[in-house]
Amino acid sequence: MFDKQVYVNRRLNLRKKIRSGLILIPGNSESPMNYPSNTYRFRQDSNFLYFFGVDHPGFVGVIDIEDGKDCLYGNDFELDDIIWMGPQPTVNELGQKVGIPCTHPMKDLASTLQRAIRNGRKIHFLPQYRSENIIMLERLIGIHPSLISKYASVELIKAIVSLRSIKAPEEIAELDKAADVGYLMHTTNMRLAKPGITEQELVGAVEGVAIGKGYMPSFPIILSQNGETLHNHDHSQVLTSGRMLITDAGAEIGSHYASDFTRAFPVNGKFTEKQKGIYNIVLNTINKSIELCKPGVTYQSIHLEAAKVITAGLKDLGIMKGDVNEAVANGAHAMFFPHGLGHMMGLDVHDMEDLGEDYVGYDDEISRIDQFGTAFLRLGRRLQTGFVLTVEPGIYFVPALIEKWKNEKINSSFINYDKAEEYIGFGGIRLEDDVLITEKGCRLLGSKRIPITVEEIEAIVGKG
Ligand code: GLY
Ligand code: MN
């Protein structure tokens, strides 16, 4: 938890952006796995965490714009609970820590909201992703669960996106820490990887780095020799010499700030010429993209530049052909790079995605390009100082996609299908780093870059 003034200031900044009414932000409750008292690891809602800081289940925060008061609703534990859980802070003690002297038991929330509704006041709430909170909102303000997203306050969504998009120094310090844990996760993976070990053993070791520090992965780890499947959570294979391994993993530290990195390397620690050829195109692409990151530039334009570097590299290898700019304008690169260059990151690894990708990544000026591949770009708008985002280009050989495009002659003037087919079974390569946009450009998060050049990779993989 940050100093209480951080939360006081965040709520003051939010107040300045909302004209009138009540802002209602539910925190998360415990989520049972298989019976009520056997719960998943608790994860607080990130918006609640950002404005109210309390990392415990069962709270709701209310900001009253007109009367200037912020209140926290929650129930104190009873002796029966304390016997099982040990001493617990009271709601009022928690409120004091985040600058909220106004605390109430949860039963008082309904009457506060009903009074506001009777007085014709607007209640601002956000889109909800947990059914318990959807049902709670229905009970409190009478909106049918199917309509909660529709009636979510766009004014509140836009206000929160504008605040959370710009990371403050205390947040950047946490993001640097999360990146350092990500570094340890990936270098552990690289050292342990060798033919004969299973993907699942590596997942255990990588996750163990985060868990051993009391943290957790920022999303379920992606670790597979079948890197052509973008989010592959099957870890059942034994590592086999000659194959590439992709690992996409990051940490969520105690403050819940995240990191997200991807590396790919040969299982036996030595690149073949064919692997090196594709790998170095992706390496050039990530480096060029990071070079381009600075305030005022749209991330959409950087995504398209990345697509050009990939296309030019694949052309050099004879896999693509024709004019590079034309190929990218026609979306031909998306056969090999079928996803976006990156996303915002912060308290969520895909930051604020619960509020709506288009509100986070696009605006009145830059809208999503509706073309296969580029359509999946989560962040397109102009970069600003204080944004934190991922840069994650990749090249993949997806058999089903190659077959479909070849049969339908899609972009056949830009793709040498016979050559592309020689790479079926190659897998995929993605490289991902996390960057902070600074006044003059950007910098990588974390104190050291995870090994990334061919030489750095070959020096660490399998070295125990
Ligand atoms: N690292 C997983 C993702 O960005 O979707
Ligand atoms: Mn990512």
Short mmCIF file of N, CA, C and O in Angstrom, two decimals, residues 346-463:
data_model
loop_
_atom_site.label_atom_id
_atom_site.label_comp_id
_atom_site.label_asym_id
_atom_site.label_seq_id
_atom_site.Cartn_x
_atom_site.Cartn_y
_atom_site.Cartn_z
N GLY A 346 0.09 -2.12 -16.20
CA GLY A 346 0.12 -1.38 -14.94
C GLY A 346 -0.34 -2.30 -13.82
O GLY A 346 0.28 -3.32 -13.54
N LEU A 347 -1.47 -1.94 -13.20
CA LEU A 347 -2.05 -2.81 -12.18
C LEU A 347 -2.63 -4.08 -12.79
O LEU A 347 -2.86 -5.07 -12.10
N ASP A 348 -2.93 -4.02 -14.08
CA ASP A 348 -3.34 -5.21 -14.83
C ASP A 348 -2.27 -5.43 -15.89
O ASP A 348 -1.73 -4.46 -16.44
N VAL A 349 -2.02 -6.70 -16.20
CA VAL A 349 -1.01 -6.94 -17.23
C VAL A 349 -1.52 -6.40 -18.58
O VAL A 349 -0.75 -5.82 -19.34
N HIS A 350 -2.79 -6.58 -18.88
CA HIS A 350 -3.43 -5.83 -19.97
C HIS A 350 -4.18 -4.70 -19.27
O HIS A 350 -5.33 -4.87 -18.86
N ASP A 351 -3.54 -3.58 -19.12
CA ASP A 351 -4.05 -2.59 -18.18
C ASP A 351 -5.44 -2.07 -18.56
O ASP A 351 -5.67 -1.65 -19.70
N MET A 352 -6.34 -2.12 -17.57
CA MET A 352 -7.68 -1.54 -17.69
C MET A 352 -8.54 -2.23 -18.74
O MET A 352 -9.54 -1.67 -19.18
N GLU A 353 -8.17 -3.46 -19.14
CA GLU A 353 -8.94 -4.10 -20.21
C GLU A 353 -10.40 -4.29 -19.79
O GLU A 353 -11.29 -4.37 -20.64
N ASP A 354 -10.66 -4.37 -18.49
CA ASP A 354 -12.05 -4.49 -18.01
C ASP A 354 -12.88 -3.26 -18.38
O ASP A 354 -14.11 -3.33 -18.43
N LEU A 355 -12.21 -2.14 -18.63
CA LEU A 355 -12.97 -0.91 -18.94
C LEU A 355 -13.32 -0.82 -20.42
O LEU A 355 -14.12 0.04 -20.82
N GLY A 356 -12.73 -1.69 -21.22
CA GLY A 356 -13.01 -1.68 -22.67
C GLY A 356 -11.74 -1.33 -23.43
O GLY A 356 -11.20 -0.23 -23.25
N GLU A 357 -11.28 -2.26 -24.27
CA GLU A 357 -10.01 -2.05 -25.00
C GLU A 357 -10.00 -0.76 -25.81
O GLU A 357 -8.98 -0.09 -25.90
N ASP A 358 -11.14 -0.44 -26.40
CA ASP A 358 -11.13 0.75 -27.27
C ASP A 358 -10.99 2.05 -26.46
O ASP A 358 -10.43 3.02 -26.95
N TYR A 359 -11.51 2.07 -25.24
CA TYR A 359 -11.34 3.27 -24.41
C TYR A 359 -9.88 3.42 -23.96
O TYR A 359 -9.40 4.53 -23.77
N VAL A 360 -9.21 2.28 -23.78
CA VAL A 360 -7.83 2.32 -23.29
C VAL A 360 -6.85 2.59 -24.43
O VAL A 360 -5.93 3.40 -24.30
N GLY A 361 -7.07 1.92 -25.55
CA GLY A 361 -6.06 1.94 -26.61
C GLY A 361 -6.35 2.87 -27.78
O GLY A 361 -5.46 3.10 -28.61
N TYR A 362 -7.55 3.39 -27.85
CA TYR A 362 -7.92 4.24 -29.00
C TYR A 362 -8.65 5.48 -28.49
O TYR A 362 -9.03 5.55 -27.32
N ASP A 363 -8.83 6.44 -29.37
CA ASP A 363 -9.52 7.67 -28.95
C ASP A 363 -10.21 8.30 -30.17
O ASP A 363 -10.33 7.65 -31.21
N ASP A 364 -10.60 9.56 -30.03
CA ASP A 364 -11.33 10.21 -31.13
C ASP A 364 -10.45 10.34 -32.38
O ASP A 364 -10.93 10.40 -33.50
N GLU A 365 -9.14 10.41 -32.15
CA GLU A 365 -8.23 10.60 -33.28
C GLU A 365 -7.85 9.28 -33.98
O GLU A 365 -7.84 9.20 -35.21
N ILE A 366 -7.51 8.28 -33.18
CA ILE A 366 -7.01 7.02 -33.75
C ILE A 366 -8.01 5.90 -33.48
O ILE A 366 -8.27 5.56 -32.32
N SER A 367 -8.56 5.34 -34.56
CA SER A 367 -9.46 4.21 -34.33
C SER A 367 -8.84 2.93 -34.85
O SER A 367 -7.88 2.94 -35.62
N ARG A 368 -9.40 1.85 -34.39
CA ARG A 368 -8.86 0.52 -34.69
C ARG A 368 -8.92 0.25 -36.19
O ARG A 368 -9.92 0.57 -36.84
N ILE A 369 -7.87 -0.30 -36.74
CA ILE A 369 -7.87 -0.68 -38.16
C ILE A 369 -8.49 -2.07 -38.26
O ILE A 369 -8.06 -3.02 -37.59
N ASP A 370 -9.51 -2.16 -39.11
CA ASP A 370 -10.29 -3.39 -39.19
C ASP A 370 -9.69 -4.33 -40.26
O ASP A 370 -10.29 -4.55 -41.30
N GLN A 371 -8.49 -4.83 -40.00
CA GLN A 371 -7.85 -5.73 -40.97
C GLN A 371 -7.23 -6.86 -40.17
O GLN A 371 -6.60 -6.61 -39.12
N PHE A 372 -7.36 -8.09 -40.63
CA PHE A 372 -6.84 -9.25 -39.90
C PHE A 372 -5.41 -8.97 -39.40
O PHE A 372 -4.56 -8.52 -40.17
N GLY A 373 -5.15 -9.22 -38.18
CA GLY A 373 -3.81 -8.98 -37.61
C GLY A 373 -3.79 -7.64 -36.89
O GLY A 373 -3.85 -7.59 -35.66
N THR A 374 -3.80 -6.57 -37.66
CA THR A 374 -3.76 -5.23 -37.05
C THR A 374 -5.01 -4.97 -36.21
O THR A 374 -4.96 -4.20 -35.24
N ALA A 375 -6.10 -5.63 -36.55
CA ALA A 375 -7.34 -5.47 -35.76
C ALA A 375 -7.13 -5.91 -34.31
O ALA A 375 -7.86 -5.48 -33.41
N PHE A 376 -6.12 -6.76 -34.07
CA PHE A 376 -5.89 -7.24 -32.70
C PHE A 376 -4.95 -6.32 -31.90
O PHE A 376 -4.57 -6.64 -30.78
N LEU A 377 -4.57 -5.20 -32.51
CA LEU A 377 -3.70 -4.26 -31.78
C LEU A 377 -4.51 -3.61 -30.66
O LEU A 377 -5.52 -2.94 -30.91
N ARG A 378 -4.07 -3.81 -29.41
CA ARG A 378 -4.85 -3.31 -28.27
C ARG A 378 -4.60 -1.83 -28.00
O ARG A 378 -5.38 -1.16 -27.35
N LEU A 379 -3.44 -1.34 -28.44
CA LEU A 379 -3.07 0.05 -28.17
C LEU A 379 -2.68 0.70 -29.50
O LEU A 379 -1.73 0.24 -30.15
N GLY A 380 -3.40 1.75 -29.89
CA GLY A 380 -3.09 2.40 -31.16
C GLY A 380 -2.81 3.89 -31.02
O GLY A 380 -2.20 4.52 -31.86
N ARG A 381 -3.26 4.46 -29.88
CA ARG A 381 -3.26 5.93 -29.81
C ARG A 381 -1.86 6.52 -29.57
O ARG A 381 -0.90 5.79 -29.41
N ARG A 382 -1.83 7.86 -29.57
CA ARG A 382 -0.55 8.56 -29.40
C ARG A 382 0.04 8.29 -28.01
O ARG A 382 -0.68 8.35 -27.01
N LEU A 383 1.32 8.01 -27.98
CA LEU A 383 1.98 7.73 -26.70
C LEU A 383 2.20 9.03 -25.94
O LEU A 383 2.38 10.08 -26.54
N GLN A 384 2.14 8.92 -24.62
CA GLN A 384 2.38 10.08 -23.76
C GLN A 384 3.42 9.71 -22.70
O GLN A 384 3.51 8.54 -22.30
N THR A 385 4.13 10.71 -22.24
CA THR A 385 5.09 10.50 -21.14
C THR A 385 4.35 9.86 -19.97
O THR A 385 3.28 10.34 -19.58
N GLY A 386 4.91 8.79 -19.44
CA GLY A 386 4.27 8.11 -18.30
C GLY A 386 3.48 6.88 -18.70
O GLY A 386 3.07 6.12 -17.83
N PHE A 387 3.28 6.65 -20.00
CA PHE A 387 2.63 5.40 -20.42
C PHE A 387 3.61 4.25 -20.17
O PHE A 387 4.82 4.41 -20.38
N VAL A 388 3.08 3.10 -19.78
CA VAL A 388 3.88 1.88 -19.70
C VAL A 388 3.21 0.86 -20.61
O VAL A 388 2.00 0.65 -20.53
N LEU A 389 4.01 0.27 -21.49
CA LEU A 389 3.42 -0.64 -22.47
C LEU A 389 4.39 -1.75 -22.83
O LEU A 389 5.58 -1.67 -22.53
N THR A 390 3.84 -2.78 -23.46
CA THR A 390 4.69 -3.87 -23.93
C THR A 390 4.99 -3.68 -25.41
O THR A 390 4.18 -3.10 -26.15
N VAL A 391 6.16 -4.17 -25.81
CA VAL A 391 6.53 -4.21 -27.23
C VAL A 391 6.80 -5.68 -27.52
O VAL A 391 7.73 -6.25 -26.96
N GLU A 392 5.95 -6.30 -28.35
CA GLU A 392 6.04 -7.75 -28.49
C GLU A 392 5.74 -8.25 -29.89
O GLU A 392 4.72 -8.87 -30.13
N PRO A 393 6.68 -8.01 -30.82
CA PRO A 393 6.49 -8.54 -32.16
C PRO A 393 6.77 -10.05 -32.20
O PRO A 393 7.44 -10.58 -31.30
N GLY A 394 6.31 -10.70 -33.25
CA GLY A 394 6.59 -12.13 -33.39
C GLY A 394 6.45 -12.58 -34.82
O GLY A 394 5.87 -11.88 -35.66
N ILE A 395 7.03 -13.72 -35.11
CA ILE A 395 6.85 -14.39 -36.41
C ILE A 395 6.46 -15.84 -36.11
O ILE A 395 7.12 -16.52 -35.31
N TYR A 396 5.37 -16.26 -36.72
CA TYR A 396 4.81 -17.60 -36.45
C TYR A 396 4.51 -18.29 -37.77
O TYR A 396 4.16 -17.63 -38.76
N PHE A 397 4.59 -19.61 -37.75
CA PHE A 397 4.21 -20.39 -38.92
C PHE A 397 3.05 -21.27 -38.49
O PHE A 397 3.25 -22.34 -37.90
N VAL A 398 1.84 -20.78 -38.74
CA VAL A 398 0.62 -21.45 -38.28
C VAL A 398 0.10 -22.31 -39.43
O VAL A 398 -0.39 -21.77 -40.44
N PRO A 399 0.22 -23.65 -39.32
CA PRO A 399 -0.12 -24.50 -40.47
C PRO A 399 -1.52 -24.21 -41.03
O PRO A 399 -1.69 -24.11 -42.26
N ALA A 400 -2.51 -24.05 -40.15
CA ALA A 400 -3.89 -23.86 -40.64
C ALA A 400 -4.03 -22.56 -41.42
O ALA A 400 -4.79 -22.48 -42.40
N LEU A 401 -3.29 -21.54 -41.00
CA LEU A 401 -3.38 -20.23 -41.67
C LEU A 401 -2.67 -20.28 -43.03
O LEU A 401 -3.17 -19.77 -44.03
N ILE A 402 -1.50 -20.93 -43.05
CA ILE A 402 -0.76 -21.06 -44.32
C ILE A 402 -1.64 -21.81 -45.33
O ILE A 402 -1.79 -21.39 -46.48
N GLU A 403 -2.25 -22.89 -44.85
CA GLU A 403 -3.07 -23.71 -45.76
C GLU A 403 -4.26 -22.91 -46.29
O GLU A 403 -4.53 -22.90 -47.49
N LYS A 404 -4.93 -22.19 -45.39
CA LYS A 404 -6.13 -21.43 -45.81
C LYS A 404 -5.76 -20.35 -46.83
O LYS A 404 -6.38 -20.23 -47.88
N TRP A 405 -4.75 -19.55 -46.49
CA TRP A 405 -4.38 -18.45 -47.40
C TRP A 405 -3.88 -18.98 -48.74
O TRP A 405 -4.16 -18.42 -49.78
N LYS A 406 -3.12 -20.09 -48.67
CA LYS A 406 -2.59 -20.66 -49.92
C LYS A 406 -3.76 -21.13 -50.79
O LYS A 406 -3.84 -20.80 -51.98
N ASN A 407 -4.69 -21.87 -50.18
CA ASN A 407 -5.83 -22.40 -50.96
C ASN A 407 -6.68 -21.28 -51.54
O ASN A 407 -7.18 -21.38 -52.65
N GLU A 408 -6.82 -20.21 -50.76
CA GLU A 408 -7.68 -19.11 -51.23
C GLU A 408 -6.87 -18.03 -51.96
O GLU A 408 -7.41 -16.98 -52.29
N LYS A 409 -5.60 -18.29 -52.16
CA LYS A 409 -4.70 -17.36 -52.88
C LYS A 409 -4.72 -15.96 -52.27
O LYS A 409 -4.67 -14.95 -52.97
N ILE A 410 -4.84 -15.90 -50.95
CA ILE A 410 -4.86 -14.60 -50.26
C ILE A 410 -3.44 -14.03 -50.25
O ILE A 410 -2.49 -14.71 -49.86
N ASN A 411 -3.31 -12.80 -50.67
CA ASN A 411 -2.00 -12.11 -50.70
C ASN A 411 -0.93 -12.94 -51.40
O ASN A 411 0.25 -12.89 -51.03
N SER A 412 -1.31 -13.66 -52.45
CA SER A 412 -0.33 -14.54 -53.11
C SER A 412 0.73 -13.74 -53.87
O SER A 412 1.78 -14.28 -54.20
N SER A 413 0.47 -12.45 -54.11
CA SER A 413 1.54 -11.67 -54.76
C SER A 413 2.61 -11.24 -53.75
O SER A 413 3.64 -10.69 -54.15
N PHE A 414 2.36 -11.45 -52.45
CA PHE A 414 3.36 -11.04 -51.45
C PHE A 414 3.95 -12.23 -50.66
O PHE A 414 4.84 -12.04 -49.84
N ILE A 415 3.40 -13.42 -50.85
CA ILE A 415 3.87 -14.57 -50.05
C ILE A 415 4.29 -15.71 -50.98
O ILE A 415 3.53 -16.09 -51.89
N ASN A 416 5.50 -16.22 -50.77
CA ASN A 416 5.95 -17.43 -51.48
C ASN A 416 5.47 -18.62 -50.65
O ASN A 416 6.15 -19.04 -49.71
N TYR A 417 4.33 -19.15 -51.01
CA TYR A 417 3.75 -20.21 -50.17
C TYR A 417 4.63 -21.45 -50.09
O TYR A 417 4.72 -22.08 -49.03
N ASP A 418 5.30 -21.79 -51.20
CA ASP A 418 6.13 -23.01 -51.16
C ASP A 418 7.24 -22.85 -50.14
O ASP A 418 7.55 -23.77 -49.38
N LYS A 419 7.81 -21.63 -50.10
CA LYS A 419 8.88 -21.36 -49.14
C LYS A 419 8.32 -21.35 -47.70
O LYS A 419 8.93 -21.91 -46.78
N ALA A 420 7.15 -20.72 -47.52
CA ALA A 420 6.54 -20.66 -46.18
C ALA A 420 6.28 -22.07 -45.66
O ALA A 420 6.48 -22.36 -44.47
N GLU A 421 5.86 -22.96 -46.56
CA GLU A 421 5.55 -24.33 -46.12
C GLU A 421 6.78 -25.07 -45.59
O GLU A 421 6.66 -25.97 -44.77
N GLU A 422 7.96 -24.64 -46.05
CA GLU A 422 9.19 -25.28 -45.54
C GLU A 422 9.37 -25.01 -44.03
O GLU A 422 10.16 -25.66 -43.37
N TYR A 423 8.66 -23.99 -43.54
CA TYR A 423 8.81 -23.61 -42.11
C TYR A 423 7.72 -24.22 -41.22
O TYR A 423 7.70 -23.97 -40.02
N ILE A 424 6.82 -25.01 -41.81
CA ILE A 424 5.80 -25.67 -40.97
C ILE A 424 6.53 -26.60 -40.01
O ILE A 424 7.41 -27.37 -40.42
N GLY A 425 6.21 -26.49 -38.72
CA GLY A 425 6.94 -27.26 -37.70
C GLY A 425 8.02 -26.43 -37.00
O GLY A 425 8.56 -26.84 -35.98
N PHE A 426 8.31 -25.24 -37.57
CA PHE A 426 9.31 -24.36 -36.96
C PHE A 426 8.81 -23.82 -35.62
O PHE A 426 9.57 -23.62 -34.68
N GLY A 427 7.50 -23.59 -35.55
CA GLY A 427 6.91 -23.01 -34.32
C GLY A 427 6.73 -21.52 -34.49
O GLY A 427 6.25 -21.04 -35.51
N GLY A 428 7.14 -20.78 -33.48
CA GLY A 428 6.98 -19.32 -33.54
C GLY A 428 7.98 -18.66 -32.63
O GLY A 428 8.51 -19.28 -31.70
N ILE A 429 8.26 -17.41 -32.93
CA ILE A 429 9.18 -16.62 -32.10
C ILE A 429 8.48 -15.32 -31.74
O ILE A 429 7.97 -14.62 -32.63
N ARG A 430 8.46 -15.02 -30.46
CA ARG A 430 7.97 -13.69 -30.00
C ARG A 430 8.99 -13.18 -29.00
O ARG A 430 9.52 -13.96 -28.20
N LEU A 431 9.27 -11.90 -29.06
CA LEU A 431 10.15 -11.26 -28.08
C LEU A 431 9.37 -10.09 -27.50
O LEU A 431 8.75 -9.31 -28.25
N GLU A 432 9.40 -9.97 -26.18
CA GLU A 432 8.58 -8.94 -25.53
C GLU A 432 9.35 -8.26 -24.41
O GLU A 432 9.92 -8.93 -23.55
N ASP A 433 9.38 -6.93 -24.46
CA ASP A 433 9.94 -6.13 -23.38
C ASP A 433 8.89 -5.12 -22.91
O ASP A 433 7.92 -4.85 -23.62
N ASP A 434 9.13 -4.56 -21.73
CA ASP A 434 8.20 -3.58 -21.14
C ASP A 434 8.88 -2.22 -21.13
O ASP A 434 10.02 -2.12 -20.65
N VAL A 435 8.20 -1.19 -21.63
CA VAL A 435 8.84 0.12 -21.69
C VAL A 435 8.01 1.21 -21.02
O VAL A 435 6.78 1.13 -20.97
N LEU A 436 8.74 2.19 -20.52
CA LEU A 436 8.14 3.41 -19.97
C LEU A 436 8.40 4.53 -20.96
O LEU A 436 9.55 4.74 -21.36
N ILE A 437 7.37 5.26 -21.35
CA ILE A 437 7.57 6.40 -22.23
C ILE A 437 8.06 7.57 -21.36
O ILE A 437 7.44 7.93 -20.36
N THR A 438 9.20 8.12 -21.76
CA THR A 438 9.81 9.23 -21.02
C THR A 438 9.63 10.52 -21.84
O THR A 438 9.11 10.47 -22.96
N GLU A 439 10.11 11.63 -21.31
CA GLU A 439 9.91 12.89 -22.03
C GLU A 439 10.56 12.88 -23.41
O GLU A 439 10.04 13.44 -24.37
N LYS A 440 11.72 12.23 -23.49
CA LYS A 440 12.46 12.26 -24.77
C LYS A 440 12.29 11.01 -25.61
O LYS A 440 12.59 11.02 -26.79
N GLY A 441 11.87 9.93 -25.01
CA GLY A 441 11.79 8.68 -25.77
C GLY A 441 11.18 7.59 -24.91
O GLY A 441 10.03 7.69 -24.50
N CYS A 442 11.97 6.61 -24.56
CA CYS A 442 11.47 5.57 -23.65
C CYS A 442 12.64 4.87 -23.00
O CYS A 442 13.79 5.04 -23.42
N ARG A 443 12.35 4.10 -21.96
CA ARG A 443 13.38 3.24 -21.38
C ARG A 443 12.75 1.91 -21.02
O ARG A 443 11.53 1.81 -20.80
N LEU A 444 13.61 0.87 -21.00
CA LEU A 444 13.12 -0.44 -20.60
C LEU A 444 12.86 -0.44 -19.11
O LEU A 444 13.61 0.18 -18.34
N LEU A 445 11.84 -1.16 -18.68
CA LEU A 445 11.60 -1.32 -17.25
C LEU A 445 12.52 -2.41 -16.69
O LEU A 445 12.88 -3.35 -17.41
N GLY A 446 12.88 -2.27 -15.43
CA GLY A 446 13.75 -3.26 -14.81
C GLY A 446 15.20 -2.82 -14.90
O GLY A 446 15.56 -1.98 -15.73
N SER A 447 16.04 -3.40 -14.01
CA SER A 447 17.42 -2.92 -14.01
C SER A 447 18.28 -3.55 -15.10
O SER A 447 19.30 -3.00 -15.46
N LYS A 448 17.86 -4.72 -15.62
CA LYS A 448 18.67 -5.36 -16.68
C LYS A 448 17.72 -5.94 -17.72
O LYS A 448 16.64 -6.43 -17.39
N ARG A 449 18.17 -5.91 -18.97
CA ARG A 449 17.36 -6.53 -20.02
C ARG A 449 17.59 -8.05 -19.97
O ARG A 449 18.75 -8.50 -19.85
N ILE A 450 16.53 -8.80 -20.08
CA ILE A 450 16.65 -10.26 -20.12
C ILE A 450 17.47 -10.62 -21.36
O ILE A 450 17.28 -10.02 -22.42
N PRO A 451 18.41 -11.60 -21.26
CA PRO A 451 19.22 -11.95 -22.43
C PRO A 451 18.36 -12.06 -23.68
O PRO A 451 17.29 -12.68 -23.66
N ILE A 452 18.86 -11.45 -24.78
CA ILE A 452 18.03 -11.38 -25.98
C ILE A 452 18.81 -11.60 -27.28
O ILE A 452 18.24 -12.08 -28.25
N THR A 453 20.11 -11.24 -27.30
CA THR A 453 20.84 -11.47 -28.56
C THR A 453 21.16 -12.96 -28.67
O THR A 453 21.15 -13.69 -27.67
N VAL A 454 21.49 -13.37 -29.89
CA VAL A 454 21.86 -14.78 -30.10
C VAL A 454 22.99 -15.17 -29.16
O VAL A 454 22.95 -16.22 -28.51
N GLU A 455 23.97 -14.29 -29.05
CA GLU A 455 25.14 -14.62 -28.21
C GLU A 455 24.72 -14.73 -26.73
O GLU A 455 25.14 -15.64 -26.02
N GLU A 456 23.91 -13.76 -26.27
CA GLU A 456 23.48 -13.80 -24.85
C GLU A 456 22.66 -15.06 -24.56
O GLU A 456 22.81 -15.69 -23.51
N ILE A 457 21.80 -15.42 -25.50
CA ILE A 457 20.95 -16.61 -25.31
C ILE A 457 21.83 -17.87 -25.26
O ILE A 457 21.69 -18.71 -24.36
N GLU A 458 22.75 -17.96 -26.21
CA GLU A 458 23.58 -19.17 -26.27
C GLU A 458 24.48 -19.29 -25.04
O GLU A 458 24.84 -20.39 -24.64
N ALA A 459 24.77 -18.14 -24.43
CA ALA A 459 25.65 -18.17 -23.25
C ALA A 459 24.90 -18.62 -21.99
O ALA A 459 25.53 -19.00 -21.00
N ILE A 460 23.60 -18.60 -21.98
CA ILE A 460 22.87 -18.92 -20.74
C ILE A 460 22.01 -20.19 -20.82
O ILE A 460 21.88 -20.90 -19.81
N VAL A 461 21.45 -20.49 -21.98
CA VAL A 461 20.48 -21.61 -22.05
C VAL A 461 21.17 -22.93 -21.67
O VAL A 461 22.24 -23.27 -22.20
N GLY A 462 20.55 -23.63 -20.72
CA GLY A 462 21.03 -24.96 -20.33
C GLY A 462 22.23 -24.94 -19.40
O GLY A 462 22.80 -25.98 -19.08
N LYS A 463 22.59 -23.72 -18.95
CA LYS A 463 23.82 -23.65 -18.13
C LYS A 463 23.54 -23.87 -16.63
O LYS A 463 24.37 -23.53 -15.79
#
